[in-house]
XYZ file of C-alpha atoms in Angstrom:
721
model
C 61.711 -20.865 195.288
C 61.313 -22.148 191.760
C 58.796 -24.952 191.676
C 55.148 -25.166 192.608
C 54.647 -21.501 191.798
C 52.610 -20.664 194.864
C 49.942 -23.276 194.105
C 50.919 -25.167 197.247
C 49.997 -22.253 199.511
C 53.352 -20.453 199.659
C 53.154 -16.782 200.572
C 56.277 -16.070 198.497
C 57.704 -17.965 195.534
C 59.726 -17.494 192.366
C 58.992 -18.710 188.863
C 61.423 -18.650 185.957
C 59.947 -18.108 182.508
C 62.609 -19.478 180.170
C 62.873 -20.105 176.451
C 65.614 -20.647 173.878
C 66.579 -20.483 170.215
C 65.092 -23.573 168.642
C 66.885 -25.544 165.956
C 70.274 -24.914 164.367
C 72.336 -21.760 164.701
C 71.324 -20.106 161.451
C 71.972 -16.378 161.282
C 68.796 -14.380 161.783
C 66.346 -13.223 164.428
C 63.144 -14.584 165.913
C 60.826 -14.341 168.903
C 60.569 -17.115 171.457
C 57.741 -17.159 173.994
C 56.916 -18.869 177.291
C 53.754 -18.459 179.384
C 52.718 -19.085 182.970
C 49.182 -19.384 184.328
C 49.105 -17.561 187.654
C 47.903 -19.681 190.593
C 45.850 -17.018 192.406
C 43.310 -14.340 191.584
C 45.791 -11.751 192.808
C 49.528 -11.760 193.494
C 52.266 -9.180 193.378
C 55.529 -9.307 191.450
C 58.267 -7.991 193.748
C 61.147 -8.290 191.265
C 61.928 -9.054 187.607
C 65.366 -10.672 187.144
C 66.483 -11.245 183.516
C 69.271 -13.486 182.266
C 70.694 -14.522 178.886
C 73.053 -17.506 178.627
C 74.590 -19.822 176.055
C 74.786 -19.149 172.367
C 78.525 -19.905 172.060
C 79.303 -16.248 171.426
C 77.125 -16.168 168.326
C 73.824 -15.086 169.835
C 72.381 -12.289 171.926
C 69.044 -10.959 173.105
C 67.765 -7.776 171.541
C 65.250 -7.463 174.385
C 63.158 -9.447 176.859
C 59.666 -8.398 177.927
C 56.913 -9.601 180.242
C 53.259 -9.001 179.402
C 50.046 -9.747 181.274
C 47.330 -11.513 179.255
C 43.701 -12.448 179.736
C 44.395 -15.542 177.600
C 47.329 -16.920 175.563
C 46.843 -18.467 172.140
C 48.766 -21.738 171.762
C 49.455 -22.228 175.468
C 48.891 -25.872 176.423
C 48.335 -26.223 180.156
C 48.930 -29.956 179.826
C 52.475 -29.428 178.532
C 54.273 -27.392 181.181
C 57.382 -27.857 183.292
C 57.500 -28.385 187.052
C 57.007 -24.660 187.669
C 53.936 -24.513 185.433
C 55.714 -22.742 182.549
C 54.972 -23.782 178.983
C 56.397 -22.803 175.600
C 54.138 -20.870 173.234
C 54.585 -21.333 169.484
C 54.732 -18.074 167.570
C 54.480 -17.720 163.779
C 57.563 -16.382 162.034
C 57.761 -12.638 161.563
C 55.362 -12.083 164.460
C 55.935 -11.332 168.130
C 54.672 -12.902 171.329
C 52.258 -9.994 171.752
C 50.195 -11.526 168.933
C 49.565 -14.563 171.182
C 48.387 -12.428 174.104
C 44.720 -11.463 174.551
C 44.102 -8.068 176.201
C 47.826 -7.422 176.544
C 49.267 -5.126 179.211
C 52.951 -4.303 179.507
C 54.582 -5.290 182.794
C 58.341 -5.155 182.230
C 61.002 -4.944 179.505
C 64.788 -5.264 179.533
C 67.721 -4.888 177.217
C 71.312 -5.844 178.058
C 73.347 -4.728 179.895
C 70.701 -3.177 182.170
C 70.117 -4.706 185.590
C 67.007 -6.274 187.178
C 64.025 -4.327 188.490
C 63.393 -4.728 192.218
C 60.657 -2.858 194.054
C 60.796 -1.431 197.600
C 59.295 -3.582 200.354
C 55.871 -1.888 200.232
C 55.537 -1.992 196.422
C 54.692 -4.646 193.815
C 53.194 -4.987 190.363
C 49.843 -6.807 190.577
C 48.920 -9.674 188.259
C 46.171 -12.289 188.196
C 42.540 -12.612 187.177
C 41.565 -9.844 189.611
C 43.406 -7.329 187.437
C 42.486 -8.930 184.115
C 45.766 -10.821 183.626
C 45.530 -14.475 184.731
C 48.551 -15.259 182.506
C 51.999 -13.744 182.052
C 54.038 -14.272 178.910
C 57.768 -13.876 178.259
C 58.785 -12.442 174.925
C 62.430 -13.011 174.003
C 63.633 -11.273 170.841
C 66.721 -13.347 170.012
C 69.402 -12.696 167.402
C 72.013 -15.132 166.048
C 74.780 -13.492 164.057
C 76.435 -16.531 162.504
C 76.271 -20.310 162.049
C 77.992 -22.611 164.522
C 80.409 -25.002 162.860
C 79.743 -27.551 165.616
C 75.978 -28.321 165.658
C 76.396 -30.749 168.551
C 78.055 -28.080 170.697
C 75.300 -25.605 169.822
C 72.646 -28.151 170.727
C 74.302 -28.588 174.104
C 74.565 -24.846 174.750
C 71.911 -22.961 172.720
C 71.025 -19.325 173.188
C 68.732 -19.148 176.230
C 66.765 -16.267 177.717
C 64.748 -16.086 180.930
C 63.156 -13.745 183.425
C 62.604 -14.892 186.995
C 59.546 -13.357 188.665
C 59.573 -13.112 192.462
C 55.977 -13.277 193.716
C 54.206 -12.473 196.962
C 50.581 -12.986 197.973
C 50.753 -9.990 200.305
C 48.804 -7.067 198.865
C 51.291 -4.174 198.705
C 50.680 -0.702 200.055
C 51.610 0.755 196.674
C 50.898 -0.851 193.324
C 53.331 -0.245 190.457
C 51.622 -0.284 187.052
C 53.161 0.266 183.628
C 51.076 1.919 180.936
C 51.863 2.286 177.238
C 51.877 5.649 175.457
C 52.582 5.372 171.737
C 51.903 6.883 168.335
C 51.389 4.286 165.616
C 50.430 6.622 162.783
C 53.215 8.964 161.651
C 55.957 9.501 159.075
C 59.191 11.453 159.546
C 60.443 13.865 156.932
C 64.061 13.220 155.829
C 66.984 15.605 156.252
C 65.661 17.204 159.454
C 67.733 17.927 162.531
C 64.678 17.692 164.759
C 61.404 15.971 163.956
C 58.794 15.717 166.752
C 55.998 13.147 167.173
C 53.354 13.452 169.907
C 50.916 11.072 171.570
C 48.527 12.086 174.345
C 45.480 10.732 176.202
C 43.454 11.963 179.145
C 43.617 9.541 182.076
C 40.212 9.285 183.800
C 41.678 8.216 187.135
C 40.111 9.965 190.128
C 43.157 9.668 192.385
C 46.688 11.047 192.333
C 49.569 8.906 191.057
C 53.351 9.112 191.312
C 55.938 8.239 188.663
C 58.121 5.390 189.925
C 60.166 4.763 186.785
C 59.968 4.943 183.003
C 61.457 3.286 179.968
C 61.428 4.655 176.433
C 61.699 3.103 172.994
C 62.494 4.317 169.482
C 64.686 3.052 166.656
C 67.826 4.350 164.937
C 66.615 7.905 164.362
C 65.287 8.504 167.889
C 67.173 10.920 170.156
C 64.811 11.740 173.045
C 61.487 10.552 174.437
C 59.787 12.635 177.138
C 56.784 11.951 179.350
C 54.405 14.907 179.281
C 51.633 15.972 181.645
C 49.179 18.389 180.044
C 51.741 19.074 177.327
C 54.706 19.856 179.614
C 57.757 17.586 179.838
C 58.187 16.046 183.294
C 60.769 13.295 182.652
C 62.717 12.047 179.646
C 65.034 9.310 178.435
C 67.445 8.572 175.606
C 66.132 5.727 173.416
C 69.715 4.933 172.336
C 70.431 3.644 175.852
C 69.556 0.018 176.782
C 65.865 -0.439 177.530
C 65.391 -0.340 181.289
C 63.086 1.280 183.808
C 64.864 4.289 185.274
C 63.587 6.336 188.188
C 63.625 10.146 188.326
C 66.087 11.647 190.770
C 65.181 14.453 193.163
C 61.606 15.733 193.477
C 58.902 13.134 192.979
C 56.827 13.466 189.812
C 53.160 13.406 190.836
C 50.150 13.306 188.539
C 46.785 14.671 189.648
C 43.456 13.142 188.513
C 42.121 13.580 184.972
C 45.410 14.743 183.452
C 46.602 14.321 179.876
C 49.580 11.961 179.864
C 51.642 11.918 176.708
C 54.906 11.142 174.950
C 57.018 13.613 173.012
C 59.461 11.806 170.700
C 62.314 13.634 168.967
C 64.292 12.349 165.958
C 67.300 13.363 163.871
C 66.675 12.319 160.251
C 69.603 14.105 158.575
C 71.055 10.748 157.542
C 67.957 9.698 155.595
C 67.028 10.672 152.050
C 63.540 9.176 152.136
C 60.583 9.492 154.535
C 60.693 7.190 157.558
C 57.452 5.446 158.440
C 56.266 3.935 161.693
C 56.825 0.174 162.016
C 58.522 -2.615 163.954
C 61.551 -3.229 161.712
C 64.922 -1.541 162.133
C 64.329 0.605 159.026
C 61.114 2.013 160.523
C 60.574 4.150 163.619
C 58.558 3.965 166.810
C 57.458 6.452 169.462
C 56.874 4.777 172.848
C 56.972 5.783 176.499
C 56.240 3.311 179.298
C 55.692 5.196 182.575
C 55.403 3.007 185.672
C 52.980 4.693 188.053
C 52.420 4.168 191.774
C 48.938 4.099 193.230
C 46.844 2.203 195.768
C 45.122 0.323 192.897
C 46.393 -1.215 189.644
C 46.330 1.121 186.644
C 46.612 -0.251 183.147
C 46.097 1.377 179.810
C 47.269 1.751 176.240
C 47.273 5.282 174.852
C 47.620 5.056 171.093
C 47.831 8.669 169.994
C 44.794 9.805 168.068
C 43.027 6.481 168.716
C 42.676 7.342 172.394
C 42.967 5.339 175.611
C 41.737 1.817 176.219
C 42.051 -0.992 178.762
C 42.285 1.346 181.761
C 39.830 -0.680 183.833
C 41.061 -4.245 184.542
C 37.577 -5.485 185.491
C 34.347 -3.640 184.799
C 31.882 -3.693 187.703
C 29.817 -6.388 185.977
C 32.572 -8.552 184.520
C 35.527 -8.744 182.127
C 36.913 -5.521 180.721
C 36.664 -6.746 177.128
C 32.896 -7.268 177.418
C 31.238 -4.070 178.687
C 27.493 -4.362 179.125
C 25.324 -2.065 177.029
C 22.113 -2.604 178.987
C 21.267 -2.792 182.675
C 21.836 -6.244 184.146
C 20.988 -7.934 187.433
C 23.430 -8.317 190.287
C 23.506 -9.199 193.930
C 25.461 -7.486 196.696
C 27.255 -8.963 199.677
C 27.042 -7.042 202.957
C 30.507 -7.228 204.460
C 30.360 -4.885 207.426
C 28.357 -2.285 209.335
C 30.644 0.356 210.801
C 29.621 2.430 213.832
C 31.090 3.387 217.191
C 29.987 5.028 220.424
C 29.325 8.708 219.860
C 28.942 8.415 216.098
C 26.055 10.486 214.777
C 24.303 10.549 211.445
C 26.923 9.807 208.771
C 26.397 12.436 206.090
C 29.407 11.604 203.874
C 32.225 9.103 203.381
C 35.470 9.035 201.374
C 37.192 5.698 200.653
C 40.965 5.138 200.337
C 41.599 8.320 202.292
C 44.894 9.894 201.224
C 45.796 6.853 199.159
C 45.457 4.296 201.972
C 42.966 1.626 200.936
C 42.370 0.701 204.595
C 41.241 4.207 205.599
C 37.792 5.812 205.419
C 37.150 9.480 206.173
C 33.669 9.873 207.670
C 31.769 13.154 208.192
C 29.104 12.794 210.887
C 26.773 14.909 213.017
C 27.295 13.666 216.580
C 23.937 14.177 218.342
C 22.414 16.642 215.886
C 19.832 16.212 213.110
C 18.786 18.465 210.267
C 15.863 20.817 210.936
C 13.948 23.464 209.028
C 15.771 26.205 210.908
C 19.539 26.534 210.812
C 21.601 25.648 213.859
C 23.807 28.580 214.795
C 26.171 26.914 217.260
C 28.879 24.543 215.990
C 29.030 20.996 217.269
C 31.532 20.736 220.075
C 33.028 17.349 219.276
C 35.049 16.130 216.328
C 32.886 15.664 213.246
C 35.512 14.030 211.006
C 36.782 10.572 211.863
C 39.335 8.351 210.123
C 38.308 4.708 210.352
C 41.021 2.084 209.881
C 39.538 -1.084 208.392
C 42.605 -3.183 209.222
C 42.225 -2.551 212.984
C 38.487 -1.858 213.067
C 38.681 1.405 214.978
C 38.854 5.184 214.708
C 42.510 6.218 214.500
C 42.172 9.992 214.022
C 39.574 12.708 214.618
C 39.405 16.397 213.723
C 36.945 19.157 212.848
C 35.816 19.852 216.427
C 33.983 23.096 217.182
C 33.572 24.123 213.526
C 30.444 22.708 211.889
C 26.797 23.268 212.868
C 25.484 20.551 210.502
C 27.925 18.484 208.389
C 26.816 17.490 204.904
C 29.210 17.016 201.952
C 32.831 15.831 201.865
C 35.600 15.721 199.251
C 39.361 15.193 199.398
C 41.862 16.577 196.884
C 43.928 13.419 196.309
C 47.017 15.342 195.167
C 47.267 17.919 197.975
C 45.322 16.011 200.629
C 43.085 19.060 201.222
C 39.735 18.287 202.849
C 36.700 20.192 201.536
C 33.325 20.100 203.269
C 29.895 21.675 203.006
C 27.710 22.646 205.942
C 24.040 23.264 205.199
C 23.402 25.333 208.328
C 26.580 27.417 208.012
C 25.698 28.130 204.345
C 29.291 27.493 203.326
C 31.844 25.271 201.660
C 35.010 24.987 203.716
C 38.586 23.924 203.114
C 40.157 22.792 206.363
C 43.735 23.388 207.416
C 46.071 20.405 207.183
C 45.629 19.896 210.920
C 41.894 19.744 210.299
C 40.828 22.008 213.159
C 40.580 25.433 211.548
C 38.788 26.884 208.547
C 41.408 27.735 205.920
C 39.038 28.858 203.146
C 35.331 29.677 203.445
C 33.146 29.993 200.348
C 29.868 31.773 201.065
C 28.844 33.962 203.985
C 29.200 31.908 207.154
C 25.846 31.495 208.876
C 23.849 33.635 206.417
C 21.464 32.088 203.924
C 21.190 33.600 200.477
C 18.013 35.630 200.122
C 16.131 36.934 197.120
C 12.722 37.861 195.894
C 9.906 35.729 197.221
C 9.119 34.420 193.773
C 12.681 33.269 193.223
C 13.104 31.258 196.388
C 12.527 27.570 196.869
C 13.798 24.237 195.618
C 13.732 23.542 191.921
C 14.038 27.216 190.947
C 17.151 28.916 189.551
C 17.943 31.731 191.974
C 19.435 34.419 189.774
C 18.296 37.168 192.130
C 20.287 35.970 195.149
C 22.995 38.158 196.600
C 26.406 37.387 195.104
C 28.298 36.088 198.118
C 25.814 33.817 199.876
C 24.751 30.198 199.443
C 21.464 28.527 200.299
C 22.045 25.304 202.237
C 24.864 23.945 200.017
C 25.173 20.188 199.743
C 28.432 19.153 198.029
C 31.725 20.456 196.630
C 34.309 19.139 194.173
C 37.714 20.550 193.243
C 39.282 20.676 189.776
C 42.999 20.387 189.046
C 43.201 24.118 188.278
C 41.825 24.925 191.735
C 38.253 25.754 190.735
C 35.658 24.652 193.267
C 32.146 23.614 192.195
C 29.490 23.839 194.931
C 25.990 22.391 194.562
C 23.517 24.836 196.072
C 21.377 23.432 197.539
C 18.306 22.610 199.594
C 16.720 25.972 198.806
C 18.261 26.617 195.374
C 18.880 24.823 192.101
C 22.309 25.733 190.861
C 26.046 25.115 190.955
C 28.242 27.992 192.086
C 31.768 28.045 190.656
C 34.677 29.621 192.551
C 38.133 30.303 191.099
C 41.363 30.872 193.053
C 42.763 34.385 192.833
C 46.360 33.467 193.658
C 48.825 30.638 193.016
C 48.663 29.558 196.677
C 44.877 29.187 196.447
C 44.453 31.092 199.668
C 41.557 33.189 198.372
C 38.744 32.601 195.899
C 36.277 34.663 193.872
C 32.850 33.688 192.641
C 33.355 33.078 188.928
C 29.913 32.085 187.679
C 26.623 30.410 188.515
C 25.297 27.420 186.562
C 21.519 27.220 186.797
C 19.852 23.804 186.880
C 16.290 24.258 185.594
C 14.046 21.547 186.928
C 16.462 20.338 189.575
C 15.045 19.851 193.045
C 17.698 19.639 195.751
C 20.988 19.184 193.852
C 22.523 16.822 196.371
C 25.846 15.451 195.073
C 28.494 16.244 192.445
C 30.959 14.351 190.250
C 33.495 16.177 188.067
C 34.966 14.468 184.981
C 37.702 16.694 183.586
C 38.502 14.339 180.701
C 34.971 14.675 179.359
C 34.603 18.288 180.605
C 31.391 17.275 182.327
C 29.882 17.999 185.712
C 27.298 15.494 186.962
C 24.739 16.743 189.487
C 22.392 14.463 191.433
C 18.917 16.009 191.512
C 17.659 14.249 194.596
C 13.972 15.031 194.554
C 13.515 15.250 190.773
C 15.143 11.790 190.436
C 17.539 12.846 187.708
C 21.244 13.312 187.096
C 21.943 16.629 185.417
C 24.954 16.596 183.082
C 26.565 19.998 182.534
C 28.990 20.562 179.647
C 31.644 22.833 181.123
C 33.084 23.801 177.730
C 29.941 25.365 176.309
C 29.545 29.110 176.552
C 26.078 28.579 178.032
C 25.504 25.481 180.111
C 22.709 23.303 178.758
C 22.175 20.414 181.163
C 21.350 16.996 179.737
C 19.212 15.130 182.215
C 19.558 11.378 182.769
C 16.323 10.071 184.247
C 16.836 7.484 187.002
C 13.271 7.735 188.289
C 12.644 4.004 187.981
C 15.068 3.550 190.892
C 13.849 6.510 192.935
C 15.602 9.569 194.298
C 19.320 10.120 193.717
C 21.084 10.740 197.029
C 24.727 10.011 196.259
C 26.969 10.218 193.225
C 30.584 9.051 193.017
C 33.310 7.722 190.729
C 35.677 4.851 191.436
C 39.398 5.034 190.699
C 38.865 4.271 186.987
C 36.263 6.952 186.326
C 33.233 4.630 186.448
C 30.252 6.513 187.898
C 27.814 5.137 190.477
C 24.626 6.575 191.957
C 22.964 5.794 195.282
C 19.193 5.724 194.871
C 16.221 5.305 197.180
C 12.697 4.281 196.206
C 10.064 4.900 198.864
C 10.079 6.849 202.098
C 12.612 6.836 204.885
C 11.331 6.316 208.414
C 11.899 10.004 209.143
C 9.711 10.986 206.201
C 7.050 8.374 207.013
C 6.630 9.792 210.530
C 5.169 6.641 211.995
C 3.545 5.263 208.844
C 4.768 1.844 207.614
C 7.860 2.355 205.489
C 9.846 -0.105 203.415
C 12.355 1.870 201.315
C 14.428 0.097 198.658
C 18.021 1.143 198.098
C 20.034 0.543 194.919
C 23.455 1.321 193.495
C 23.337 2.173 189.784
C 26.414 2.005 187.544
C 26.760 4.269 184.496
C 29.171 2.694 182.006
C 31.930 4.980 180.806
C 32.369 2.841 177.687
C 28.760 3.329 176.589
C 28.393 7.098 177.085
C 27.108 6.791 180.656
C 24.195 4.473 179.951
C 23.052 2.371 182.871
C 25.237 -0.728 182.791
C 24.294 -2.489 186.006
C 22.238 -2.175 189.178
C 22.756 -3.711 192.619
C 19.805 -3.943 195.017
C 20.781 -3.370 198.645
C 17.304 -4.234 199.919
C 15.108 -2.434 202.429
C 17.027 -2.822 205.670
C 18.757 0.519 205.271
C 16.802 3.382 206.810
C 18.171 6.559 205.254
C 21.074 6.285 202.753
C 22.786 9.608 202.213
C 26.169 9.263 200.500
C 28.221 6.715 198.548
C 31.889 5.882 197.946
C 33.102 3.103 195.639
C 36.633 1.726 195.467
C 38.505 -1.278 194.056
C 39.260 -4.440 196.031
C 42.793 -5.158 194.828
C 42.607 -8.776 196.010
C 39.569 -9.700 193.898
C 39.028 -6.919 191.359
C 35.510 -6.331 192.719
C 34.040 -2.971 193.605
C 33.518 -2.229 197.283
C 30.731 0.226 198.088
C 30.430 2.259 201.292
C 27.014 3.758 202.057
C 26.699 6.527 204.669
C 23.413 6.565 206.585
C 21.569 9.347 208.411
C 19.251 7.176 210.479
C 16.225 8.296 212.471
C 16.926 9.320 216.044
C 20.289 10.872 215.229
C 22.225 7.641 214.714
C 24.230 6.648 211.687
C 26.418 3.970 210.154
C 28.611 3.079 207.213
C 27.576 -0.120 205.440
C 30.175 -1.898 203.330
C 29.097 -4.017 200.347
C 30.814 -6.103 197.725
C 29.209 -5.504 194.307
C 29.127 -8.927 192.694
C 30.150 -9.494 189.088
C 28.180 -11.657 186.686
C 31.263 -13.726 185.791
C 31.873 -15.151 189.276
C 29.128 -14.567 191.875
C 29.465 -18.022 193.464
C 33.176 -17.652 194.179
C 32.665 -14.356 195.977
C 30.163 -15.894 198.367
C 32.939 -17.975 199.938
C 35.364 -15.118 200.503
C 34.331 -14.647 204.113
C 35.649 -11.731 206.123
C 38.705 -10.959 204.047
C 39.381 -7.261 204.329
C 36.261 -6.446 206.335
C 36.512 -4.112 209.320
C 36.526 -5.556 212.781
C 33.868 -4.621 215.236
C 31.038 -4.657 212.700
C 28.590 -7.146 211.304
C 29.847 -10.638 210.471
C 31.397 -10.377 207.024
C 29.987 -13.760 206.008
C 26.471 -12.289 205.989
C 25.151 -12.780 202.497
C 22.628 -10.796 200.542
C 21.384 -12.736 197.559
C 18.840 -10.119 196.536
C 18.446 -9.734 192.768
C 17.834 -6.311 191.285
C 14.750 -5.008 189.561
C 15.383 -4.671 185.854
C 13.431 -1.632 184.621
C 10.844 -2.028 181.925
C 12.084 1.240 180.461
C 13.743 4.514 181.339
C 13.121 8.025 180.061
C 16.134 10.026 178.848
C 15.528 13.764 178.622
C 17.577 15.493 175.941
C 18.992 19.009 176.216
C 16.438 20.220 173.659
C 13.621 19.151 175.962
C 12.630 16.063 173.970
C 12.624 12.562 175.413
C 13.915 9.188 174.318
C 12.503 5.874 175.502
C 15.191 3.333 176.375
C 14.563 -0.332 177.120
C 17.266 -2.639 178.470
C 18.199 -5.633 176.348
C 16.982 -9.006 177.527
C 20.419 -10.412 176.695
C 23.360 -8.042 177.346
C 25.181 -6.877 174.213
C 28.948 -6.776 174.253
C 31.669 -5.286 172.159
C 35.382 -5.966 171.967
C 37.724 -3.042 172.532
């Protein structure tokens, strides 16, 4: 309904953003704007329905657009209509975008195209949780002559509106429009085909699917194509009315860390002078607006050579426009402790399994614990369990009779392939899609790598090891080209790289070995293909080793996290923000009866500040033996949710779920209660108000062996970008 706009508790409502040509009907064009402050932190737009009326045959709309904004200049919340919509003054010769802070594109329309309606399980998310507490309508209106009857025009002026149909239900799939444009080019005249390109690498760690796309150029434009790694995947004719159109036939899917771009083609044979980029009809533009489907909102503006910005709606510590340059203090809220009868030590966890934000994939050891000697016999029961947070139970199991001692876990989000490492089997394994057979084995199953006595042991690069064996491997990650990186391991200090030998990726060869001098137990891996970096958690040396994959000879840069203890887990959320799981002190297993009070932290490395420590969350000392970490986005609030896998003493384990609180609204989060928490675990209202330790300093070890002393700022420094 049109009215209270959901503020009265409605689960579904509609709000019409409407505006009109103000004043007399004088020939010309102008922008008219209306804004709406959204009533909830998170809501989905299920449909955009445009309409243009009035104008007495003298006026028309060039286009209508809806943008999300963090704030709107000139919007007076005290001067709104019954639905909460207010008019926004806009200076002449400017657009409504100039009134919008941290703008993201949501929708655009040009007559005579129809409305945009999403399937039942899909919506476009807006609200403070995704960095857009306001939406603004931009109406580009044109009047082509003066009305001889001013009174009649006043009674029936040119009006434009878009009705937004909202729902508070969080959709299964989130539709997000991003902007790909080139704002720095000139076209040569008298050319049959001029081409302009724009391209940015998307640091998303999950697969996405193209739902629809619109394109935009001016009079000289003939074709605009969406490209993935330089290849055209979908195109549109900019001479057609602006509308989101969906590809027919095979779905267009985009794997993580791909270069998304626009290829714009022009015919300038009718021009005798160069054509420059600009907003007027005599200029040109190069714009593609792909609408992507994912389990989380994706936003971003790719401006050609200027790169990508605004991908992350809310940084872990607060607003996206104010990234923190120094470590800052935060609390964490324990939402749930997940365990079930028969669950063993939880060695690894993956969140949002196969794109379902309610599903966790958990790798556990049943009744077995790690020992100095390798176990030869595989565990008889299922070692992989899918936990459904919405029902609070295990809904699927697989991996029975395969693994002697589970350790690392990764899922290829495009193919759905499950990769594991087993320290006692000395192998990395890709499971079949049924999950109960080994499809690919990297390493010699059940045989440790051996070498000269002087070359063996943790912290030493094992160049002398036989070519095909591993030495208690810990983790594996998969690149888009099929390469597999395996951290090796408890009795080595290296990463072994395997490359597929066929297009089906049914067989692999060992391609190279990356030594990690100084690393002691490389325990976890993160691959960032946009930065061409591999991050390796050195557990016992308390460092993260950063390997440049483009250099002819790898020269690791070591990030020292020793102030927080050993680095057990390493992960990235959906927006490419990296987090480490650290432990200071001894676990109860290591203490062997001595008093033990370990302290566990989650450390965030800010992507915007070249992976400096941007925030730390203290999880306290209740956890016995943290082993692995997964971090994902809470679509309802914009917060990060962290899942910590534990390998407790006595062969038991658990997954603990935390909300990582942001500095801009910690009090509000305390009242959220059990929303989204799994059933059957700890009461989600349990609150941890622990504040983190801010380090006095941290030592950064450069690739040349020198060190830099870094001290966090007492007051966080921010930049606008």
